[in-house]
């Protein structure tokens, strides 16, 4: 007997009750049933993003909503600053390039998050910049950006702030209205513990002014079309009814557990994993660490590809490797969604067993350190 456990930072494990909820017979979406569900979903999304803003549900992975937000907020006459500190940030720069959006990339070292001082400097140097795009939790490098500080700056300067919150929302503190973010994006397959296929974006009134006055040629992923349909709790095209149903179920649970409770739990899993790594003599990769996912540098002499293959084949744990320049150098473990202390201890134990097979024997050290963290929390 071997259990499959998904520790990749998206997709993540889906709880059994959510799978059952989505196994119900199909219903049509141009119905009072769907509209009622959509209305409740909207209220719960507002709770999730901590906002009174409009929350749109797109069919597609997270990138669909991110592209819609970037394209909608950057019509001709505006200029974007894209902070590039990892693979996902690179994608948003590519969106700008694809749509011929006037933009500048601000490269910062991988493993670091976007910081106020860097953005302020870039904005001072180029007064045309009136839009800033940052990744809150850069999943490829596991780096955390200072969204609260950056939002204060963009508010002060009347700029629009677009945040990729795809592994932040529902995992670590996100306070859209308190901070003053204009477009916050997430997807279904990360902290929301759903299958891939839905993208969510919360859009501020300030951003709507920009979007509605701009003329960007877009059809399917059009924020304006989604907003219009929201007026009657409809969707412009056939929505992914099954996933919407699952999301409603998940978000009811999130509200019951409270966001604060979930942020604390996620943070504890990350802390335990970092303590385990330290005890095993493994380095945490990121400088500005985020709590939704942890990247560990693979010890010298260990083959990362073989490590991931073995840990899955022998122990059932799917963990992620590195992307781009980090390929072969790091492994990443998710702390999002349907994962608890014992799943995490199990992942650490499996990592120890797999590393020992390659001659890096730290059996028991990581597990003990992680348990200490959980024990401290129980005090
Ligand atoms: C997963 C992820 C994305 C990409 O989302 P898709 O759902 O694959 O389109 C973008 N940004 C971050 C930070 C992510 O973690």
CSV table of N, CA and C in Angstrom, one decimal, residues 21-78:
chain,number,residue,atom,x,y,z
A,21,UNK,N,-18.4,16.8,-4.0
A,21,UNK,CA,-19.3,18.0,-4.3
A,21,UNK,C,-19.3,18.1,-5.8
A,22,UNK,N,-18.1,17.9,-6.4
A,22,UNK,CA,-18.0,18.2,-7.9
A,22,UNK,C,-18.5,16.9,-8.7
A,23,UNK,N,-18.8,15.9,-8.0
A,23,UNK,CA,-19.3,14.6,-8.7
A,23,UNK,C,-20.8,14.6,-9.0
A,24,UNK,N,-21.5,15.7,-8.6
A,24,UNK,CA,-22.9,15.7,-8.7
A,24,UNK,C,-23.3,15.9,-10.2
A,25,UNK,N,-24.5,15.5,-10.5
A,25,UNK,CA,-25.0,15.7,-11.9
A,25,UNK,C,-24.9,17.1,-12.5
A,26,UNK,N,-24.6,17.2,-13.7
A,26,UNK,CA,-24.5,18.5,-14.4
A,26,UNK,C,-25.8,19.3,-14.4
A,27,UNK,N,-25.7,20.6,-14.2
A,27,UNK,CA,-26.9,21.4,-14.3
A,27,UNK,C,-26.6,22.5,-15.3
A,28,UNK,N,-27.6,23.1,-15.8
A,28,UNK,CA,-27.5,24.2,-16.8
A,28,UNK,C,-27.1,25.5,-16.1
A,29,UNK,N,-26.4,26.3,-16.8
A,29,UNK,CA,-25.9,27.6,-16.1
A,29,UNK,C,-26.8,28.8,-16.3
A,30,UNK,N,-27.7,28.7,-17.3
A,30,UNK,CA,-28.6,29.9,-17.5
A,30,UNK,C,-29.8,29.7,-16.7
A,31,UNK,N,-29.6,29.5,-15.4
A,31,UNK,CA,-30.7,29.2,-14.5
A,31,UNK,C,-30.5,30.0,-13.2
A,32,UNK,N,-31.6,30.0,-12.4
A,32,UNK,CA,-31.6,30.7,-11.1
A,32,UNK,C,-30.6,29.9,-10.2
A,33,UNK,N,-30.5,28.6,-10.4
A,33,UNK,CA,-29.6,27.8,-9.5
A,33,UNK,C,-28.2,28.4,-9.7
A,34,UNK,N,-27.8,28.6,-10.9
A,34,UNK,CA,-26.4,29.1,-11.2
A,34,UNK,C,-26.2,30.5,-10.6
A,35,UNK,N,-27.2,31.3,-10.9
A,35,UNK,CA,-27.1,32.7,-10.5
A,35,UNK,C,-27.0,32.9,-9.0
A,36,UNK,N,-27.7,32.0,-8.3
A,36,UNK,CA,-27.7,32.0,-6.8
A,36,UNK,C,-26.3,31.6,-6.3
A,37,UNK,N,-25.8,30.6,-7.0
A,37,UNK,CA,-24.5,30.1,-6.6
A,37,UNK,C,-23.4,31.1,-6.9
A,38,UNK,N,-23.5,31.8,-8.0
A,38,UNK,CA,-22.6,32.8,-8.4
A,38,UNK,C,-22.6,34.0,-7.4
A,39,UNK,N,-23.8,34.4,-7.0
A,39,UNK,CA,-23.9,35.5,-6.1
A,39,UNK,C,-23.2,35.1,-4.7
A,40,UNK,N,-23.5,33.9,-4.2
A,40,UNK,CA,-22.8,33.5,-3.0
A,40,UNK,C,-21.3,33.4,-3.2
A,41,UNK,N,-20.9,32.9,-4.3
A,41,UNK,CA,-19.4,32.8,-4.6
A,41,UNK,C,-18.8,34.2,-4.6
A,42,UNK,N,-19.5,35.2,-5.2
A,42,UNK,CA,-18.9,36.5,-5.2
A,42,UNK,C,-18.7,37.1,-3.8
A,43,UNK,N,-19.6,36.9,-2.9
A,43,UNK,CA,-19.4,37.3,-1.5
A,43,UNK,C,-18.2,36.6,-0.9
A,44,UNK,N,-18.1,35.4,-1.1
A,44,UNK,CA,-17.0,34.6,-0.5
A,44,UNK,C,-15.7,35.0,-1.1
A,45,UNK,N,-15.6,35.3,-2.4
A,45,UNK,CA,-14.4,35.8,-3.1
A,45,UNK,C,-14.0,37.1,-2.5
A,46,UNK,N,-15.0,38.0,-2.2
A,46,UNK,CA,-14.6,39.2,-1.5
A,46,UNK,C,-14.0,39.0,-0.2
A,47,UNK,N,-14.5,38.0,0.5
A,47,UNK,CA,-13.9,37.6,1.8
A,47,UNK,C,-12.4,37.1,1.6
A,48,UNK,N,-12.3,36.3,0.6
A,48,UNK,CA,-11.0,35.7,0.3
A,48,UNK,C,-9.9,36.8,0.0
A,49,UNK,N,-10.3,37.8,-0.9
A,49,UNK,CA,-9.4,38.8,-1.3
A,49,UNK,C,-9.4,40.0,-0.2
A,50,UNK,N,-10.3,39.9,0.8
A,50,UNK,CA,-10.4,41.0,1.7
A,50,UNK,C,-10.7,42.3,1.0
A,51,UNK,N,-11.8,42.3,0.3
A,51,UNK,CA,-12.2,43.5,-0.5
A,51,UNK,C,-13.7,43.7,-0.7
A,52,UNK,N,-14.0,44.9,-1.1
A,52,UNK,CA,-15.4,45.1,-1.5
A,52,UNK,C,-15.5,45.2,-3.0
A,53,UNK,N,-14.3,45.0,-3.6
A,53,UNK,CA,-14.3,45.2,-5.1
A,53,UNK,C,-15.0,44.1,-5.8
A,54,UNK,N,-15.1,44.3,-7.1
A,54,UNK,CA,-15.7,43.3,-8.0
A,54,UNK,C,-14.8,42.1,-8.2
A,55,UNK,N,-15.3,40.9,-8.0
A,55,UNK,CA,-14.5,39.7,-8.1
A,55,UNK,C,-15.0,38.9,-9.3
A,56,UNK,N,-14.1,38.6,-10.3
A,56,UNK,CA,-14.5,37.9,-11.5
A,56,UNK,C,-14.0,36.5,-11.5
A,57,UNK,N,-14.8,35.6,-12.0
A,57,UNK,CA,-14.4,34.2,-12.1
A,57,UNK,C,-14.2,33.8,-13.6
A,58,UNK,N,-13.0,33.6,-14.0
A,58,UNK,CA,-12.7,33.3,-15.4
A,58,UNK,C,-12.5,31.8,-15.5
A,59,UNK,N,-13.0,31.3,-16.7
A,59,UNK,CA,-12.7,29.9,-17.0
A,59,UNK,C,-11.3,29.9,-17.7
A,60,UNK,N,-10.4,29.1,-17.1
A,60,UNK,CA,-9.0,29.1,-17.5
A,60,UNK,C,-8.1,29.0,-16.3
A,61,UNK,N,-6.8,28.8,-16.6
A,61,UNK,CA,-5.9,28.7,-15.4
A,61,UNK,C,-5.6,30.2,-15.0
A,62,UNK,N,-4.8,30.3,-13.9
A,62,UNK,CA,-4.5,31.6,-13.4
A,62,UNK,C,-4.1,32.7,-14.4
A,63,UNK,N,-3.3,32.2,-15.3
A,63,UNK,CA,-2.7,33.1,-16.4
A,63,UNK,C,-3.8,33.8,-17.2
A,64,UNK,N,-5.0,33.2,-17.3
A,64,UNK,CA,-6.1,33.8,-18.1
A,64,UNK,C,-6.5,35.1,-17.4
A,65,UNK,N,-6.7,35.1,-16.1
A,65,UNK,CA,-7.1,36.3,-15.4
A,65,UNK,C,-6.0,37.3,-15.3
A,66,UNK,N,-4.7,36.8,-15.2
A,66,UNK,CA,-3.6,37.7,-15.1
A,66,UNK,C,-3.5,38.5,-16.5
A,67,UNK,N,-3.6,37.7,-17.6
A,67,UNK,CA,-3.5,38.4,-18.9
A,67,UNK,C,-4.6,39.4,-19.0
A,68,UNK,N,-5.8,39.0,-18.6
A,68,UNK,CA,-7.0,39.9,-18.7
A,68,UNK,C,-6.7,41.2,-17.9
A,69,UNK,N,-6.2,41.1,-16.7
A,69,UNK,CA,-6.0,42.2,-15.9
A,69,UNK,C,-4.9,43.1,-16.5
A,70,UNK,N,-3.8,42.5,-16.9
A,70,UNK,CA,-2.7,43.3,-17.5
A,70,UNK,C,-3.2,44.1,-18.8
A,71,UNK,N,-3.8,43.3,-19.6
A,71,UNK,CA,-4.3,43.9,-20.9
A,71,UNK,C,-5.3,45.0,-20.7
A,72,UNK,N,-6.2,44.7,-19.8
A,72,UNK,CA,-7.3,45.7,-19.5
A,72,UNK,C,-6.8,46.9,-18.8
A,73,UNK,N,-5.8,46.8,-18.0
A,73,UNK,CA,-5.3,48.0,-17.2
A,73,UNK,C,-4.2,48.7,-18.0
A,74,UNK,N,-3.7,48.2,-19.1
A,74,UNK,CA,-2.6,48.9,-19.8
A,74,UNK,C,-3.0,49.2,-21.2
A,75,UNK,N,-4.1,50.0,-21.5
A,75,UNK,CA,-4.4,50.4,-22.8
A,75,UNK,C,-3.3,51.5,-23.3
A,76,UNK,N,-3.3,51.8,-24.6
A,76,UNK,CA,-2.3,52.7,-25.1
A,76,UNK,C,-2.4,54.0,-24.3
A,77,UNK,N,-1.2,54.6,-24.1
A,77,UNK,CA,-1.1,55.8,-23.3
A,77,UNK,C,-0.7,55.6,-21.9
A,78,UNK,N,-0.6,54.3,-21.5
A,78,UNK,CA,-0.1,54.0,-20.2
A,78,UNK,C,1.2,53.1,-20.3
